[in-house]
Coordinates of C-alpha atoms in Angstrom, one line a residue:
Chain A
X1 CA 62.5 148.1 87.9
X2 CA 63.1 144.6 86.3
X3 CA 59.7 142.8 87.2
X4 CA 59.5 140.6 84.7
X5 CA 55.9 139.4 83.4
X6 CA 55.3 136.4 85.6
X7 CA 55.2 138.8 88.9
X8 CA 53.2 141.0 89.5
X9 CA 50.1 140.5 86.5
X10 CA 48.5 144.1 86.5
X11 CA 44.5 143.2 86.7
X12 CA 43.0 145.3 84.0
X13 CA 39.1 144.9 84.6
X14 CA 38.2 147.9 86.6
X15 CA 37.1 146.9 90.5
X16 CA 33.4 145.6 90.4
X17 CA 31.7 145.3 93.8
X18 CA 29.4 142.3 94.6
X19 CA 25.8 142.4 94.1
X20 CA 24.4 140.6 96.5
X21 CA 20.9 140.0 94.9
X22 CA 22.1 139.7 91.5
X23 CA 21.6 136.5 89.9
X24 CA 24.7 137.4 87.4
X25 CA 28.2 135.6 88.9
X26 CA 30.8 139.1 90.1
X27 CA 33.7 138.5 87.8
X28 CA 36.8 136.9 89.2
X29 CA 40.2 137.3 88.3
X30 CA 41.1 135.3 85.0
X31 CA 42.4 131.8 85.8
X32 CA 46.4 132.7 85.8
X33 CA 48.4 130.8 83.1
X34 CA 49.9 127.3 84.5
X35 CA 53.8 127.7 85.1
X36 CA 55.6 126.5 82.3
X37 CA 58.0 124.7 85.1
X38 CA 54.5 122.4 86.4
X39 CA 56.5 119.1 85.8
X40 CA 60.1 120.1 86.9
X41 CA 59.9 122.7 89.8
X42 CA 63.6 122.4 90.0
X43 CA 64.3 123.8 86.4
X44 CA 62.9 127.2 87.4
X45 CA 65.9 127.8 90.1
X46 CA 68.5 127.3 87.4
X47 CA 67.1 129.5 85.0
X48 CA 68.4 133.1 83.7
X49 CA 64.7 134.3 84.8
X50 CA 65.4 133.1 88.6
X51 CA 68.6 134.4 88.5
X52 CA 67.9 137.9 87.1
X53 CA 64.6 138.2 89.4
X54 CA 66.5 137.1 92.4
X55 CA 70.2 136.8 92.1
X56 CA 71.8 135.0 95.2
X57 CA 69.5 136.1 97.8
X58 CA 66.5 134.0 99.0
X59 CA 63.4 134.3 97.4
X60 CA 62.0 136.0 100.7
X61 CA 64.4 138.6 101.0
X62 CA 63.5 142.1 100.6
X63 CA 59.5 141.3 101.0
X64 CA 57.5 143.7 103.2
X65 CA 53.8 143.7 104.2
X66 CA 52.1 146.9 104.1
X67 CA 51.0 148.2 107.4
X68 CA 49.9 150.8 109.4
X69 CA 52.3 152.5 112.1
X70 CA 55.6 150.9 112.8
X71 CA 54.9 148.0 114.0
X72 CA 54.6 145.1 111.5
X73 CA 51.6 142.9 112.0
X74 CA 52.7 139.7 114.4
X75 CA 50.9 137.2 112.3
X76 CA 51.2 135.9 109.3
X77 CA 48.2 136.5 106.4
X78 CA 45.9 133.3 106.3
X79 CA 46.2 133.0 102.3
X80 CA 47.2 135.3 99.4
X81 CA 44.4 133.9 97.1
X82 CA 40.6 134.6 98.5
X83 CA 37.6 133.4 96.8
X84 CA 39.7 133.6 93.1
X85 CA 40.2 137.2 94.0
X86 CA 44.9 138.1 94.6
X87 CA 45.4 140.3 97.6
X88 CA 47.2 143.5 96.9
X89 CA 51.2 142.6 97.9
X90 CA 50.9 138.9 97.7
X91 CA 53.9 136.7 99.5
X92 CA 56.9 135.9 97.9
X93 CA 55.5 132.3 96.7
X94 CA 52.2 133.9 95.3
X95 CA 53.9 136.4 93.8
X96 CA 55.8 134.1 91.3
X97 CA 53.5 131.6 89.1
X98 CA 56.9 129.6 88.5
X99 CA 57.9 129.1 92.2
X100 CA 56.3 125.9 92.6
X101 CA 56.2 124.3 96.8
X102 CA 57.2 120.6 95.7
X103 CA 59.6 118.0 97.7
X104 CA 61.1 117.6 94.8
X105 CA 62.6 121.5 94.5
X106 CA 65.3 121.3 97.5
X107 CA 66.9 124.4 96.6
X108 CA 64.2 126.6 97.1
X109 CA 63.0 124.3 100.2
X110 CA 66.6 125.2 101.5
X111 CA 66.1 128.8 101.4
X112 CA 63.1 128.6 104.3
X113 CA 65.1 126.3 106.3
X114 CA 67.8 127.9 109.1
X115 CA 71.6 127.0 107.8
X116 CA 72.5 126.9 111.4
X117 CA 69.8 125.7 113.8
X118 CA 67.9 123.4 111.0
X119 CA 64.4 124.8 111.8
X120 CA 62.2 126.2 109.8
X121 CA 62.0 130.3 109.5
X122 CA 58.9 131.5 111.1
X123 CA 56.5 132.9 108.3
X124 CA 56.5 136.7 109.8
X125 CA 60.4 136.0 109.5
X126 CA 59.7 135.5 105.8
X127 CA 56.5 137.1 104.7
X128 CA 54.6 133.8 103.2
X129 CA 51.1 134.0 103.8
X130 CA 49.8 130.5 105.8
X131 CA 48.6 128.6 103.3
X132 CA 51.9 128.2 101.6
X133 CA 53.5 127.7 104.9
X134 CA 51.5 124.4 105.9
X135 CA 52.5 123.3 102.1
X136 CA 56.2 124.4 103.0
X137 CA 56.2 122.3 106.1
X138 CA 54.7 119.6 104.5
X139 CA 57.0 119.5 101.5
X140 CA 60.0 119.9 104.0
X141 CA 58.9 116.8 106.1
X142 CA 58.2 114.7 102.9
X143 CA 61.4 116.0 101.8
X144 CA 63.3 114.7 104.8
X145 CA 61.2 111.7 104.4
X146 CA 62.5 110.5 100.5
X147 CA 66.3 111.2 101.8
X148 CA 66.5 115.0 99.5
X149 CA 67.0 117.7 102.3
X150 CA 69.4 116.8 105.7
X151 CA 67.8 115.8 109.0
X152 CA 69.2 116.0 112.4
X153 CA 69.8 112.4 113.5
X154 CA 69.2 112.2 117.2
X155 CA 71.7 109.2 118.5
X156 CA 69.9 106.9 119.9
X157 CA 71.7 104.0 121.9
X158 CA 71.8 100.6 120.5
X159 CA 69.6 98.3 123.3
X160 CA 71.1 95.5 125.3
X161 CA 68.3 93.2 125.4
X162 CA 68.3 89.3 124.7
X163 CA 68.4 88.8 121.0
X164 CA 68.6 85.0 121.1
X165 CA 64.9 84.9 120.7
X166 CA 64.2 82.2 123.0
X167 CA 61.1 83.1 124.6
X168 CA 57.9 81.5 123.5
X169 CA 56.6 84.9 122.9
X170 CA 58.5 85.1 119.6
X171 CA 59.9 81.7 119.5
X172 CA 58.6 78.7 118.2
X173 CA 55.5 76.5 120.5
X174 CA 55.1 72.8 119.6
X175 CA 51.4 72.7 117.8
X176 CA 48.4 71.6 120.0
X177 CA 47.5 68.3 120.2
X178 CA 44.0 68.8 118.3
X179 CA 45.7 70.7 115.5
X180 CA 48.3 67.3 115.0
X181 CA 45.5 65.0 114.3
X182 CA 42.7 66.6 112.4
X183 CA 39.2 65.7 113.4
X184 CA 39.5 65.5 117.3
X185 CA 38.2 68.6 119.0
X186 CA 40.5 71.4 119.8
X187 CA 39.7 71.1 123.6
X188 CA 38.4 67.8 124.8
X189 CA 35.8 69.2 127.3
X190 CA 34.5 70.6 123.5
X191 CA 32.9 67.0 123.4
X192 CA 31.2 65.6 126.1
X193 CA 32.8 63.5 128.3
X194 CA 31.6 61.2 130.9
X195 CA 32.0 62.5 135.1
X196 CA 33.3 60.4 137.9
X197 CA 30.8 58.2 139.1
X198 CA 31.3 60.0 142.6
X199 CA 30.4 63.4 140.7
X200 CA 27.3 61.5 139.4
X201 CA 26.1 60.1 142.9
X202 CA 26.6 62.9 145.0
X203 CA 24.5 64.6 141.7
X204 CA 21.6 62.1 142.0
X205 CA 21.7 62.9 145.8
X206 CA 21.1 66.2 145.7
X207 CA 18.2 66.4 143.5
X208 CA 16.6 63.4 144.5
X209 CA 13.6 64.7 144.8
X210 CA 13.5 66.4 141.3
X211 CA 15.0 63.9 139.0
X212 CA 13.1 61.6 136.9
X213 CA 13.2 57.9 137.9
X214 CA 14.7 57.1 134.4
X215 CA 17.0 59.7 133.9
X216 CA 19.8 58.3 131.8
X217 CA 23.5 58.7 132.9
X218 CA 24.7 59.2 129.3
X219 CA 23.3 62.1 127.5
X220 CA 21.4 60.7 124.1
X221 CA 23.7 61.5 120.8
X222 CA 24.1 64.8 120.1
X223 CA 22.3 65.1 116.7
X224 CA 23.7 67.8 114.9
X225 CA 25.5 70.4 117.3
Chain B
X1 CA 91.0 101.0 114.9
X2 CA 87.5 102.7 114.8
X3 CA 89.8 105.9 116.0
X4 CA 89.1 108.3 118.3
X5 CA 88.5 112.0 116.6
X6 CA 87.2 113.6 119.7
X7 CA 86.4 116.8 116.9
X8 CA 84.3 114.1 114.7
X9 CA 82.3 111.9 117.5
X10 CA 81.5 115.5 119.2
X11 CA 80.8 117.3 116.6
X12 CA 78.3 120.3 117.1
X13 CA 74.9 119.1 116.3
X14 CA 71.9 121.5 114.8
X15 CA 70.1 122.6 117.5
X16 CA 69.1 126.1 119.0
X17 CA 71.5 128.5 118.9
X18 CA 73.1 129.9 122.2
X19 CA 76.1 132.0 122.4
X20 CA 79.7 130.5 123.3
X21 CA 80.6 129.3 126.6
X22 CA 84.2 129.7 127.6
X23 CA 85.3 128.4 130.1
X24 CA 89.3 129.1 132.0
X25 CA 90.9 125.8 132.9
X26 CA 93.9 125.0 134.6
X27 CA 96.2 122.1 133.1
X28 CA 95.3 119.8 135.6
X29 CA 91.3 120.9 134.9
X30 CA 92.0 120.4 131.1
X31 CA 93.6 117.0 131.3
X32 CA 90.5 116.0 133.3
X33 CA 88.0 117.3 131.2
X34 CA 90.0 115.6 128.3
X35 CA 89.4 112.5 129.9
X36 CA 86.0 112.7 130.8
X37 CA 85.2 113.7 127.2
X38 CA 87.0 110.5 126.0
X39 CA 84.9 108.3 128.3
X40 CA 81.7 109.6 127.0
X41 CA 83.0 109.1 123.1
X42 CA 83.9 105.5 124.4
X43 CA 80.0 105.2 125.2
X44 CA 78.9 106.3 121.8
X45 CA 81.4 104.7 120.3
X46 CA 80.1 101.1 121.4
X47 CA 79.2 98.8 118.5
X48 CA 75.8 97.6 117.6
X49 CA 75.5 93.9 117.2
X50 CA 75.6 91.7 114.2
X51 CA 73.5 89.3 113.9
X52 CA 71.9 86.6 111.9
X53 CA 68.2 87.5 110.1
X54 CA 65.4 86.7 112.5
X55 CA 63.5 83.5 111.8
X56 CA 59.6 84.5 110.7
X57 CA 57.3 83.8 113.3
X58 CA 54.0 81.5 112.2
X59 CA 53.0 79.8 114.9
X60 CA 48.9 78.7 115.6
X61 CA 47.9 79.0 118.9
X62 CA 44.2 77.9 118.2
X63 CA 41.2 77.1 114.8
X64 CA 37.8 78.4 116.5
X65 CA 35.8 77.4 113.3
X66 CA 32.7 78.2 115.1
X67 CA 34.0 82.2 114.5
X68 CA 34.0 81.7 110.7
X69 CA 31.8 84.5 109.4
X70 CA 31.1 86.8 112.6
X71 CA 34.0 89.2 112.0
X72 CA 34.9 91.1 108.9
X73 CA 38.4 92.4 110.8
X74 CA 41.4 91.0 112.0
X75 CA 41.8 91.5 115.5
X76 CA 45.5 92.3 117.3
X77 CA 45.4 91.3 120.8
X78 CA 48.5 92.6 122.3
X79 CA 50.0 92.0 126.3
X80 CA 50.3 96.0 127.4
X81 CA 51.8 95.0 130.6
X82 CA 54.8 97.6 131.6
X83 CA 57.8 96.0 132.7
X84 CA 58.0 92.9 130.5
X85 CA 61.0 93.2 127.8
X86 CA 59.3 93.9 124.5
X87 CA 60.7 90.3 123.2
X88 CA 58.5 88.3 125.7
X89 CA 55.3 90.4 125.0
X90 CA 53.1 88.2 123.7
X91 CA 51.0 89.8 120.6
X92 CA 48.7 87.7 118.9
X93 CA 46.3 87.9 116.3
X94 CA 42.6 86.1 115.4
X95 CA 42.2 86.3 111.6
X96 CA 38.1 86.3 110.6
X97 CA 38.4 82.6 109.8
X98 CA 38.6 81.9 112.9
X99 CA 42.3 81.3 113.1
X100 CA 44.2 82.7 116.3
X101 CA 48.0 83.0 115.6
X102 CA 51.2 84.9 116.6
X103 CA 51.8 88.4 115.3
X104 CA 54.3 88.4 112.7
X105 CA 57.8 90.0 113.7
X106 CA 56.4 93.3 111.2
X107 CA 53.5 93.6 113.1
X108 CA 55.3 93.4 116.6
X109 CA 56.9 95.8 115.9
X110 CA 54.4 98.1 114.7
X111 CA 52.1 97.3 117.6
X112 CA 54.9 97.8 120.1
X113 CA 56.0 101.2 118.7
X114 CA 52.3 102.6 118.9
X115 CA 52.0 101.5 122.8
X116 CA 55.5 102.4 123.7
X117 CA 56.5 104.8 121.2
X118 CA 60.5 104.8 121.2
X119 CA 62.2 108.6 119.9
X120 CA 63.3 108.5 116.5
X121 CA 61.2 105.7 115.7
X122 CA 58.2 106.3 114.1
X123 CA 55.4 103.4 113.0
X124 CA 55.6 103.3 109.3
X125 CA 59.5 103.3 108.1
X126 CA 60.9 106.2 105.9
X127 CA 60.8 106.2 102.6
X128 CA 64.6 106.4 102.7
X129 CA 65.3 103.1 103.5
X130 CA 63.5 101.5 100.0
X131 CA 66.2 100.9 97.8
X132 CA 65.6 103.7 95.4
X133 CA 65.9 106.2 97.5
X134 CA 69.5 105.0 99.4
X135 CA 71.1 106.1 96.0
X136 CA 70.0 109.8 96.6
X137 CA 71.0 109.7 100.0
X138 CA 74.3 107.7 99.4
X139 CA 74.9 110.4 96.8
X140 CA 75.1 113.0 99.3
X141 CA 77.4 111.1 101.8
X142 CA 75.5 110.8 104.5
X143 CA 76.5 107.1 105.4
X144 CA 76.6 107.7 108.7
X145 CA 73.4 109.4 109.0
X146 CA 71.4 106.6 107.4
X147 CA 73.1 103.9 110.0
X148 CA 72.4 106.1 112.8
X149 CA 68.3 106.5 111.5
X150 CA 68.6 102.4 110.7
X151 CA 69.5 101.8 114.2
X152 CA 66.5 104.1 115.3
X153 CA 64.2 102.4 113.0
X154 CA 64.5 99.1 113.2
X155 CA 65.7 96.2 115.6
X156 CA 69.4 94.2 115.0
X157 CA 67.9 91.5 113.7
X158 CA 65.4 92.6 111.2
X159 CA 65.7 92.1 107.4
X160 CA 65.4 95.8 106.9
X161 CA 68.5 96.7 108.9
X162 CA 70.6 94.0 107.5
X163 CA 69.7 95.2 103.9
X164 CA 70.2 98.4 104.6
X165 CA 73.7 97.8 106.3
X166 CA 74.6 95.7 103.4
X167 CA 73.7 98.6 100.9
X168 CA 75.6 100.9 102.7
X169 CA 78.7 99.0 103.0
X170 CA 78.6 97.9 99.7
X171 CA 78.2 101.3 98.7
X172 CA 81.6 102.5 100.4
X173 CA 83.6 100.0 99.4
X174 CA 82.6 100.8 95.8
X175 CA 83.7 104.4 96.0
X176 CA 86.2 104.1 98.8
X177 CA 84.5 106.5 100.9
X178 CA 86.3 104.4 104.3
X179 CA 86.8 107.7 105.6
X180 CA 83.1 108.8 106.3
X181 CA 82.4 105.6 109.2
X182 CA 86.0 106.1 110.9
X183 CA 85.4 107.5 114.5
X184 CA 81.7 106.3 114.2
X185 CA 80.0 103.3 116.4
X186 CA 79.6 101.6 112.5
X187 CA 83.4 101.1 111.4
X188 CA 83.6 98.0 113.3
X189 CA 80.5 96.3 111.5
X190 CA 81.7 97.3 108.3
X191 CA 85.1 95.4 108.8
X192 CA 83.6 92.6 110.0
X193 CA 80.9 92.4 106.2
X194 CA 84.1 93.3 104.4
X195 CA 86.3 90.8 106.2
X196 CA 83.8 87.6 105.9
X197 CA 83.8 88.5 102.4
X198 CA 87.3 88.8 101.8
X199 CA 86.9 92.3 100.1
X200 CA 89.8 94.0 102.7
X201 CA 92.3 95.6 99.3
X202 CA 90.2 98.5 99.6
X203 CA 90.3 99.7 102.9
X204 CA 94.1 98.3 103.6
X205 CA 95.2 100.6 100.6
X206 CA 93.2 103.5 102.4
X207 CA 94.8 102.6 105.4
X208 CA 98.1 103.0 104.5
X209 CA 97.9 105.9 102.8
X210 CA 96.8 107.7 105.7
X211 CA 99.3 106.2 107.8
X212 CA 97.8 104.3 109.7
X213 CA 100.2 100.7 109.9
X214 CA 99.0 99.5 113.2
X215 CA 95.0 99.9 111.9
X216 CA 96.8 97.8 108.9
X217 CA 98.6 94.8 111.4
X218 CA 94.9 94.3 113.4
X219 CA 93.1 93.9 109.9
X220 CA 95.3 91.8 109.0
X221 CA 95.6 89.9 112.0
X222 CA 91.8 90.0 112.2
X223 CA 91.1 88.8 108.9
X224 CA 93.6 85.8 110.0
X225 CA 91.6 85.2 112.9
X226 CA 88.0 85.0 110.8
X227 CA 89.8 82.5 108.1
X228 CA 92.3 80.5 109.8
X229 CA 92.4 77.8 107.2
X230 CA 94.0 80.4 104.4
X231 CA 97.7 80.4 103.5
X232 CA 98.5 83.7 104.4
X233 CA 97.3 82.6 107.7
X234 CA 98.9 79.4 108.1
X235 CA 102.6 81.5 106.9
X236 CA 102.3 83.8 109.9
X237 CA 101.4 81.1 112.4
X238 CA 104.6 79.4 111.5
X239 CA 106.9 81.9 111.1
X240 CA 105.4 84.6 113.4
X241 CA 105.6 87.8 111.3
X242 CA 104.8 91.4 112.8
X243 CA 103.9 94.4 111.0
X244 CA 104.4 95.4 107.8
X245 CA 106.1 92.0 106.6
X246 CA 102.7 90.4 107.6
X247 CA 100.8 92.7 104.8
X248 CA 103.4 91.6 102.8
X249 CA 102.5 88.2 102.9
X250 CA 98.8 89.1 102.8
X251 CA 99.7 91.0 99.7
X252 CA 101.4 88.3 98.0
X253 CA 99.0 85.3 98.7
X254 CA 95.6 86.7 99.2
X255 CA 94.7 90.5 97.8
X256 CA 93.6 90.3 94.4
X257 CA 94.9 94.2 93.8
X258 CA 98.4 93.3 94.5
X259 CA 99.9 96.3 92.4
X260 CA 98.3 98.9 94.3
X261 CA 99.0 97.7 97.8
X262 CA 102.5 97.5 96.8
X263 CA 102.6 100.9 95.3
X264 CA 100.8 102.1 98.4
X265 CA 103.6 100.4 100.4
X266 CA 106.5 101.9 98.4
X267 CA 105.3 105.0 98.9
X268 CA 104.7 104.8 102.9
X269 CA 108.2 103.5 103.1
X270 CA 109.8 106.3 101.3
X271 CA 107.9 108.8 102.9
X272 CA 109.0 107.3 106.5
X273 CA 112.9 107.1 105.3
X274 CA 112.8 110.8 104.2
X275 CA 110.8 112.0 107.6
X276 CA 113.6 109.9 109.6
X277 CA 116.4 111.5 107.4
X278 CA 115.5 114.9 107.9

């Protein structure tokens, strides 16, 4: 067997069960030592370490879950990591404190992706638990995003439309005439402005009976509005 | 001179996987199915347009002063009608001073994409088309996949496609990767940058060396055409030269990397005398 020390960390505490009443915290697993690869995800995949562990087969290959009867469960575990506590046979990600999900690590990104269809492996394919299969996903598509892993380019047809522009949608409209001269009002029935006389007489007509004798034609100055 | 490599423009894209078809043809069945396949290449093959940068749209419709204050937000008023062209949609915007103006062209398009989304467009742009990141790609040759994904993304005339264009072409001619646009819809654009610029050494001296002397005649006769007033230009008018003497006298009065086209030259010539000999 050549597990090295960074799979597989052997818990040593003996199992403690929960207390529900106690007031005393059940122990947790100790926090796991950060990956010496935090910074450069990328460095791991080169190393003697990777290549020893793995060789030239995917990181995924080789990993069963452990079930009852012969047929393997259809879905994939939720996560690998519950409440602080490591599930017994954790996916191949989990497993490996140096096998970090990043955009930035394409070569281990590859390894999840189909070489011939493009898509990504379904995660009963693979065994990854999904938790790290929403971070795979999302590393892949940020990935594709910064130009690092290969996208299928769908061809799209250049369009024949009018490029000249012309169209006062996108073109250029002469400037109102209120904006020209600054200090007029933008539309002149802003300001008051005097009705034809007709208007005014067939006005006078109608309310004849309810207008005041003086009422003024003219509006007094408007003081302030 | 784009070329037709019927095994390049259809070449088998990623998708799902289904198993072989094969099909028995007769010769007359073959030669038709031939031909149909290089009418559809002849579709995809169609050159986008060049064209000039967009002028920037700032045009005020109206200043309601009376608004100042009441909204924190800009709002975007935009024209959802259905079968207006996108370019006479009008999209308009009232700023919280009060100010009611055009959209820009950036936020056109952004508005447009979200009511009539378009495929492989999406509403913010990759990362890959910032200039840091066209290195990485460029790296990996995949040219033709960032012009295909620039002509998905963006319109003819925006800045970002004419940057990005530029980049790329710039970035072939530096490492003489002609090869990677020739049978695609983007040779012909890359000519034309590399023509108006006078930069054509490079891809005649890949040109020859693949054999290709009538690709060499139209460049040549092309680059006449786009600066008449050169001397090269003004030799073959008068003394009406064909072929290869014509990149002769391109060689002599225009290239500046006269000692390679020559070489390249030499070599083409020797390899048709001993083809013809044997």
């Amino acid at each position: 067997c050549h597990c090295s020390d960074h799979i597989f960390d052997v818990i040593t505490s003996p199992q403690v069960l929960p207390r529900f009443c106690s007031t005393q915290e059940t122990p947790k697993d100790p926090p796991a030592a950060p990956s010496p690869y935090q910074e450069r995800p990328w460095e791991y995949l080169e190393s003697e370490e990777y290549r020893a562990t793995y060789g030239d087969r995917p990181v995924w290959h080789g990993y069963r879950r452990n079930h009852k009867g012969s047929v393997p469960p259809q879905s994939p575990r939720k996560a690998c990591l519950r409440r602080g506590r490591r599930v017994g046979n954790p996916c191949p990600i989990c497993r490996d404190r140096n096998l970090l999900v990043d955009f930035r690590n394409v070569k281990l990104l590859d390894q999840f992706i189909c070489p011939h269809s493009g898509v990504i492996f379904h995660p009963i394919h693979t065994g990854i638990c999904m938790k790290q299969h929403k971070r795979l996903s999302q590393a892949i598509a940020q990935a594709q995003d910064h130009g690092l892993l290969w996208l299928q380019v769908p061809f799209v047809p250049v369009p024949e439309e009018d490029f000249s522009n012309q169209h006062a949608a996108v073109g250029k409209t002469p400037p109102a005439p209120a904006l020209r001269e600054p200090g007029q009002a933008w539309y002149p029935w802003y300001e008051w402005q005097q009705p034809p006389a007709a208007e005014v007489a067939r006005m006078r007509r109608l309310y004849r009976g309810f207008l005041k004798e003086d009422y003024p034609d003219t509006p007094p100055s408007p003081s302030g509005k | 001179m784009t070329g037709l490599d019927l095994h390049k423009v259809f070449r088998p894209e990623k998708k799902g996987l289904k198993p072989p078809h094969y099909k028995l043809m007769t010769e007359a069945q073959l030669e038709e199915a031939t031909r149909k396949a290089i009418e559809e290449a002849k579709t995809k093959l169609i050159m986008p347009p060049v064209l000039n940068e967009r002028e920037p749209i700032d045009d005020v419709l109206a200043e309601d002063k009376i608004l100042e204050g009441t909204e924190t937000a800009k709002y975007v008023f935009t024209d959802l009608s259905y079968s207006i062209p996108h370019r006479e949609r009008f999209i308009v915007v009232r700023e919280p001073n009060g100010v009611l103006r055009k959209a820009t062209w950036e936020e056109r398009d952004r508005m447009i994409q979200i009511f009539f989304p378009k495929e492989g467009r999406r509403v913010i742009p990759p990362t890959l088309f910032k200039d840091e990141k066209l290195g990485t790609v460029f790296q990996q040759d995949r040219h033709e996949d960032v012009l295909n994904m620039c002509i998905a993304q963006f319109e003819p005339d925006s800045p970002d496609y004419i940057r990005v264009h530029h980049r790329t072409y710039e970035d072939i001619e530096k490492h003489g990767k002609y090869d990677l646009l020739r049978s695609t819809r983007h040779f012909g654009g890359m000519v034309w940058y590399l023509l108006s610029r006078k930069k054509a050494d490079g891809l005649l001296i890949d040109m020859i060396n693949r054999d290709l002397l009538d690709d060499a005649t139209s460049l040549i006769t092309l680059y006449h055409m786009l600066h008449p007033e050169c001397q090269s230009a003004k030799e073959a008018k008068e003394q009406k030269l064909e072929g290869v003497d014509l990149i002769k006298v391109f060689v002599k009065t225009e290239s500046q990397r006269e000692g390679y086209i020559q070489l390249a030259l030499q070599a083409y010539e020797e390899a048709m005398a001993t083809s013809s000999a044997s």
